[in-house]
Each structure stands twice: as C-alpha cells, then as structure tokens.
C-alpha cells in the first residue's frame, strides 16, 4: 500500500513539474511567430507547447518534491513571466517588420489599402504582412530559431522551475527588455527609411511640377506614382533590409543568451 501511495505521489509531482514547464513555454509559443504566433490556431499552439514541454521535462525533473498552495501558484506566475520575457524579446524584430510596413504604406499613400488576414479578426498592412511572412521564412531557413530554442532550454538552468530570481536578475531583465524595445522602433524606422526618403523626393518633384504647370492634376498623378515607386524602392532594397533584420534578430537573441548565462553563474 505504501508503494502505491509513493507511485501516486511521484505521478502527482511529475504532473506539477510538467505544469510549470508548460507555463514557461506556452507564452513563448504564443508570441514567437515561427513557433505559433497570433495566426496559428490555439489547438495547434497548445500541441506545440506540450510537445516542447515533453522534451524539456525529462532533463530538468530531479524528483524533488514541489510545494503546494500559494507557493505553487507563485511558481506558475514566475514561469509565465519568464516565458513572456523570452517570447517578447524573440518577437521584437518581427513586430519591427510590421511597424516598418505600416510606415511604408502610410508614406506611399496606401494606408487605407489594408488586407483582411483570414486567421485573425483584424486587418493588416499589405507591405508589412508581405515583409513579415518573408522574414519568418528566411529566419527559419537560416536556422536562427535554433538559437532561440537553446536560450529557452538554458533558461531552466539559470532560473529553475522551483526557484525564484533575485532582484539583480529582475533588474537586468527589465533593462534588457526596455533597451531592445526601444531598439525595435529604431529598426522599424531604418527599414522604412529608403521608401520614406524616396517619397519625400517624389513629393518635392511633384511640388515643383505643380509650381511650373498648375494645370496638371498633381494630386491624382502622384497617388499611383508614389504607390508604384514605393514598391520599386522596397524591392530594390529588400535584400539589404532582410540582412539588417536578420542581424538584429540574432543580436537580440544573443543579448538574451548572455543575460541568461550571467544568471547561471
């Protein structure tokens, strides 16, 4: 009878550890586009979270008895916050792509030409969505997602499921997230800069044309011209844009990796 109770306790503790592991992985899958993201059905994201948790679980479970009650609830909250931090940092560069696309469509005068995304109850920028999907494909084919998964696994060593980070770890993480969040806005502006400059020069030329020949309907001439020229400049710079995005995406993950390695020392 004692053996049955012990097996029951082992099973219960295993389920609790699985819960904590999944609580950290689930936010990452929710936020990171190449793992799940907003466009993936919730059932698929749940399956991915459980599959990743099942791979991590045997490595980190030591058979240690876990607390119950309020202490366990605090551990779950901590795991969710750690997962949100990792997922937020990993997804920043992709949100920068969306922001850059919205800026590009705005300066081209095509901000009203939004497209309905079937997977989401919202509309998205045409240029932003195209660049976003292209960058996700390039990120996966380059193998950069392996670095993110490595960071996720190492986080269980730096911040064990049964432990809490200290104040220094929290402050370091907060400063890193704030710095990378600001850098993502700079990246969006850099990506959109070639099209913005081209549109400013186009407006200048159209203004000179309007000054020289007021009878020309510059407004109606400029709308299709700016839309076509913006796409042309974007396609002309797309290789450099994708290289810049890849560099920043890997740099963000490297910064997160160095932070986690510092925690584990």
Short mmCIF file of C-alpha atoms in Angstrom, two decimals:
data_model
loop_
_atom_site.label_atom_id
_atom_site.label_comp_id
_atom_site.label_asym_id
_atom_site.label_seq_id
_atom_site.Cartn_x
_atom_site.Cartn_y
_atom_site.Cartn_z
CA UNK A 1 0.00 0.00 0.00
CA UNK A 2 2.90 2.33 0.80
CA UNK A 3 4.38 1.60 -2.65
CA UNK A 4 1.10 2.60 -4.36
CA UNK A 5 0.97 5.87 -2.42
CA UNK A 6 4.58 6.62 -3.33
CA UNK A 7 3.90 5.99 -7.02
CA UNK A 8 0.88 8.24 -6.78
CA UNK A 9 2.97 10.99 -5.22
CA UNK A 10 5.64 10.61 -7.91
CA UNK A 11 2.99 10.90 -10.62
CA UNK A 12 1.49 13.97 -8.94
CA UNK A 13 4.86 15.67 -8.64
CA UNK A 14 5.62 14.86 -12.26
CA UNK A 15 2.39 16.50 -13.37
CA UNK A 16 3.18 19.58 -11.32
CA UNK A 17 6.63 19.87 -12.90
CA UNK A 18 5.02 19.44 -16.33
CA UNK A 19 2.62 22.24 -15.47
CA UNK A 20 5.48 24.57 -14.55
CA UNK A 21 7.46 23.70 -17.67
CA UNK A 22 4.44 24.31 -19.90
CA UNK A 23 3.72 27.61 -18.11
CA UNK A 24 7.09 28.94 -19.29
CA UNK A 25 6.92 27.53 -22.82
CA UNK A 26 3.31 28.48 -23.61
CA UNK A 27 3.89 32.29 -23.67
CA UNK A 28 6.90 31.79 -25.95
CA UNK A 29 4.79 29.79 -28.40
CA UNK A 30 2.04 32.40 -28.20
CA UNK A 31 4.38 35.30 -29.04
CA UNK A 32 7.05 33.92 -31.36
CA UNK A 33 5.76 33.78 -34.97
CA UNK A 34 7.79 30.79 -36.17
CA UNK A 35 6.57 28.66 -33.25
CA UNK A 36 2.95 29.76 -33.21
CA UNK A 37 2.12 33.42 -33.07
CA UNK A 38 -1.28 35.00 -33.39
CA UNK A 39 -2.17 33.46 -36.75
CA UNK A 40 -1.83 29.82 -35.61
CA UNK A 41 -4.95 28.07 -34.22
CA UNK A 42 -4.95 27.77 -30.45
CA UNK A 43 -5.20 23.98 -30.57
CA UNK A 44 -2.01 23.81 -32.64
CA UNK A 45 -0.17 26.16 -30.27
CA UNK A 46 -1.28 24.05 -27.31
CA UNK A 47 0.04 20.92 -29.00
CA UNK A 48 3.38 22.62 -29.76
CA UNK A 49 3.67 23.83 -26.16
CA UNK A 50 3.02 20.35 -24.77
CA UNK A 51 5.44 18.76 -27.25
CA UNK A 52 8.25 21.15 -26.30
CA UNK A 53 7.46 20.73 -22.60
CA UNK A 54 7.61 16.95 -23.03
CA UNK A 55 11.11 17.27 -24.50
CA UNK A 56 12.36 19.53 -21.69
CA UNK A 57 10.63 17.70 -18.81
CA UNK A 58 12.92 14.62 -18.56
CA UNK A 59 16.02 16.83 -18.47
CA UNK A 60 15.01 19.11 -15.61
CA UNK A 61 12.98 16.82 -13.35
CA UNK A 62 15.09 15.64 -10.44
CA UNK A 63 12.33 14.08 -8.38
CA UNK A 64 12.33 17.00 -5.96
CA UNK A 65 9.08 17.49 -4.05
CA UNK A 66 7.28 20.67 -5.08
CA UNK A 67 5.34 22.98 -2.76
CA UNK A 68 1.58 23.34 -2.95
CA UNK A 69 -0.93 26.09 -2.41
CA UNK A 70 0.16 29.71 -2.67
CA UNK A 71 3.82 28.83 -3.18
CA UNK A 72 2.93 26.71 -6.22
CA UNK A 73 0.75 29.50 -7.62
CA UNK A 74 3.66 31.93 -7.30
CA UNK A 75 5.91 29.49 -9.13
CA UNK A 76 3.39 29.31 -12.00
CA UNK A 77 3.25 33.13 -12.19
CA UNK A 78 7.04 33.27 -12.20
CA UNK A 79 7.23 30.74 -15.04
CA UNK A 80 4.72 32.70 -17.11
CA UNK A 81 6.68 35.93 -16.61
CA UNK A 82 9.97 34.28 -17.62
CA UNK A 83 8.29 32.85 -20.72
CA UNK A 84 6.78 36.24 -21.57
CA UNK A 85 10.22 37.86 -21.32
CA UNK A 86 11.84 35.32 -23.65
CA UNK A 87 8.95 35.37 -26.12
CA UNK A 88 8.71 39.17 -26.11
CA UNK A 89 12.40 39.62 -26.89
CA UNK A 90 12.35 36.92 -29.60
CA UNK A 91 9.29 38.51 -31.26
CA UNK A 92 10.50 42.14 -31.17
CA UNK A 93 12.23 42.06 -34.56
CA UNK A 94 9.10 40.64 -36.21
CA UNK A 95 6.94 43.39 -34.76
CA UNK A 96 9.52 45.89 -36.07
CA UNK A 97 8.89 44.46 -39.54
CA UNK A 98 5.15 45.02 -39.18
CA UNK A 99 5.70 48.57 -37.96
CA UNK A 100 8.05 49.32 -40.86
CA UNK A 101 5.47 48.00 -43.31
CA UNK A 102 2.79 50.26 -41.85
CA UNK A 103 5.12 53.27 -42.14
CA UNK A 104 5.90 52.36 -45.76
CA UNK A 105 2.22 52.04 -46.69
CA UNK A 106 1.45 55.34 -44.97
CA UNK A 107 4.09 57.33 -46.86
CA UNK A 108 3.05 55.65 -50.12
CA UNK A 109 -0.49 56.82 -49.54
CA UNK A 110 -1.75 53.24 -49.34
CA UNK A 111 -2.53 53.06 -45.64
CA UNK A 112 -6.21 52.56 -46.44
CA UNK A 113 -5.45 49.54 -48.63
CA UNK A 114 -5.29 47.09 -45.76
CA UNK A 115 -5.81 43.37 -46.24
CA UNK A 116 -8.01 41.11 -44.16
CA UNK A 117 -5.95 38.36 -42.53
CA UNK A 118 -8.17 35.23 -42.56
CA UNK A 119 -6.58 33.75 -39.42
CA UNK A 120 -7.12 36.92 -37.39
CA UNK A 121 -10.14 39.15 -36.75
CA UNK A 122 -8.16 42.20 -37.92
CA UNK A 123 -6.73 43.91 -40.97
CA UNK A 124 -3.02 44.25 -41.68
CA UNK A 125 -0.74 46.42 -43.77
CA UNK A 126 -0.11 44.86 -47.18
CA UNK A 127 3.60 45.72 -47.25
CA UNK A 128 4.02 44.86 -43.57
CA UNK A 129 2.35 41.47 -43.90
CA UNK A 130 4.38 40.57 -47.01
CA UNK A 131 7.68 41.55 -45.36
CA UNK A 132 6.65 39.78 -42.16
CA UNK A 133 5.96 36.46 -43.90
CA UNK A 134 9.14 36.72 -45.95
CA UNK A 135 11.23 37.37 -42.86
CA UNK A 136 9.66 34.44 -40.97
CA UNK A 137 10.58 32.14 -43.88
CA UNK A 138 14.14 33.48 -44.04
CA UNK A 139 14.55 33.22 -40.26
CA UNK A 140 13.55 29.56 -40.30
CA UNK A 141 15.63 28.62 -43.34
CA UNK A 142 18.70 30.26 -41.79
CA UNK A 143 18.37 28.09 -38.66
CA UNK A 144 18.33 31.11 -36.34
CA UNK A 145 15.37 29.61 -34.49
CA UNK A 146 17.76 27.03 -33.00
CA UNK A 147 19.35 29.83 -31.02
CA UNK A 148 16.00 30.82 -29.53
CA UNK A 149 15.25 27.22 -28.53
CA UNK A 150 18.72 26.99 -26.97
CA UNK A 151 18.04 30.14 -24.95
CA UNK A 152 14.71 28.70 -23.80
CA UNK A 153 16.30 25.44 -22.60
CA UNK A 154 19.19 27.23 -20.87
CA UNK A 155 16.72 29.42 -19.02
CA UNK A 156 15.69 26.37 -16.99
CA UNK A 157 19.26 26.15 -15.67
CA UNK A 158 19.51 29.86 -14.92
CA UNK A 159 16.04 30.07 -13.34
CA UNK A 160 14.95 26.60 -12.16
CA UNK A 161 11.23 25.84 -12.01
CA UNK A 162 11.41 25.52 -8.22
CA UNK A 163 13.36 28.73 -7.65
CA UNK A 164 12.78 32.46 -7.86
CA UNK A 165 15.10 35.02 -9.50
CA UNK A 166 16.72 37.58 -7.23
CA UNK A 167 16.37 41.35 -7.52
CA UNK A 168 19.55 41.67 -9.64
CA UNK A 169 18.22 39.23 -12.22
CA UNK A 170 14.91 41.07 -12.41
CA UNK A 171 16.56 44.47 -12.86
CA UNK A 172 18.91 43.13 -15.55
CA UNK A 173 16.00 41.57 -17.43
CA UNK A 174 13.96 44.78 -17.18
CA UNK A 175 16.80 46.91 -18.52
CA UNK A 176 17.42 44.48 -21.40
CA UNK A 177 13.77 44.37 -22.43
CA UNK A 178 13.48 48.18 -22.28
CA UNK A 179 16.64 48.65 -24.36
CA UNK A 180 15.63 46.11 -27.01
CA UNK A 181 12.10 47.52 -27.13
CA UNK A 182 13.49 50.96 -27.95
CA UNK A 183 15.91 49.47 -30.49
CA UNK A 184 13.00 47.78 -32.28
CA UNK A 185 11.45 51.19 -33.03
CA UNK A 186 14.78 52.41 -34.39
CA UNK A 187 14.96 49.28 -36.55
CA UNK A 188 11.48 49.92 -37.95
CA UNK A 189 12.48 53.44 -38.93
CA UNK A 190 15.74 52.24 -40.52
CA UNK A 191 13.90 49.60 -42.57
CA UNK A 192 11.32 52.13 -43.78
CA UNK A 193 13.88 54.91 -44.38
CA UNK A 194 14.67 54.21 -48.09
CA UNK A 195 10.98 54.36 -49.03
CA UNK A 196 10.39 57.40 -46.81
CA UNK A 197 13.27 59.30 -48.46
CA UNK A 198 12.07 58.29 -51.93
CA UNK A 199 8.56 59.51 -51.16
CA UNK A 200 9.87 62.82 -49.81
CA UNK A 201 11.85 63.37 -53.02
CA UNK A 202 8.79 62.43 -55.06
CA UNK A 203 6.68 64.97 -53.18
CA UNK A 204 9.35 67.59 -53.84
CA UNK A 205 9.38 66.82 -57.57
CA UNK A 206 5.58 66.89 -57.73
CA UNK A 207 5.55 70.22 -55.92
CA UNK A 208 7.98 71.67 -58.48
CA UNK A 209 5.85 70.28 -61.31
CA UNK A 210 2.75 71.83 -59.78
CA UNK A 211 4.57 75.15 -59.48
CA UNK A 212 5.73 75.07 -63.08
CA UNK A 213 2.49 73.75 -64.56
CA UNK A 214 -0.51 74.42 -62.30
CA UNK A 215 -2.91 72.94 -64.85
CA UNK A 216 -1.51 69.43 -64.23
CA UNK A 217 -3.51 67.48 -61.66
CA UNK A 218 -0.52 66.64 -59.48
CA UNK A 219 -2.57 65.09 -56.69
CA UNK A 220 -4.16 62.44 -58.93
CA UNK A 221 -0.87 61.93 -60.78
CA UNK A 222 1.04 61.47 -57.54
CA UNK A 223 -1.14 58.75 -56.00
CA UNK A 224 -0.34 55.90 -58.44
CA UNK A 225 3.19 57.22 -58.94
CA UNK A 226 4.02 57.10 -55.23
CA UNK A 227 2.39 53.69 -54.80
CA UNK A 228 4.41 52.17 -57.65
CA UNK A 229 7.65 53.94 -56.76
CA UNK A 230 7.39 52.85 -53.13
CA UNK A 231 7.10 49.19 -54.15
CA UNK A 232 10.00 49.60 -56.58
CA UNK A 233 12.29 51.09 -53.91
CA UNK A 234 11.23 48.41 -51.41
CA UNK A 235 12.03 45.60 -53.85
CA UNK A 236 15.32 47.30 -54.72
CA UNK A 237 16.36 47.34 -51.04
CA UNK A 238 14.71 44.10 -49.89
CA UNK A 239 17.96 42.11 -49.69
CA UNK A 240 19.68 44.71 -47.52
CA UNK A 241 16.53 45.03 -45.40
CA UNK A 242 16.34 41.29 -44.74
CA UNK A 243 20.05 41.14 -43.87
CA UNK A 244 19.62 44.00 -41.42
CA UNK A 245 16.62 42.30 -39.83
CA UNK A 246 18.48 39.00 -39.51
CA UNK A 247 21.42 40.71 -37.82
CA UNK A 248 19.16 42.49 -35.33
CA UNK A 249 17.08 39.36 -34.68
CA UNK A 250 20.17 37.27 -33.88
CA UNK A 251 21.66 40.11 -31.82
CA UNK A 252 18.51 40.26 -29.69
CA UNK A 253 18.72 36.53 -29.00
CA UNK A 254 22.45 36.78 -28.26
CA UNK A 255 21.79 39.55 -25.76
CA UNK A 256 19.14 37.40 -24.08
CA UNK A 257 21.52 34.43 -24.12
CA UNK A 258 24.29 36.43 -22.43
CA UNK A 259 21.83 37.65 -19.81
CA UNK A 260 20.74 34.09 -19.01
CA UNK A 261 24.32 32.85 -18.92
CA UNK A 262 25.07 35.58 -16.38
CA UNK A 263 22.21 34.36 -14.22
CA UNK A 264 23.51 30.79 -14.20
CA UNK A 265 26.97 31.75 -12.90
#
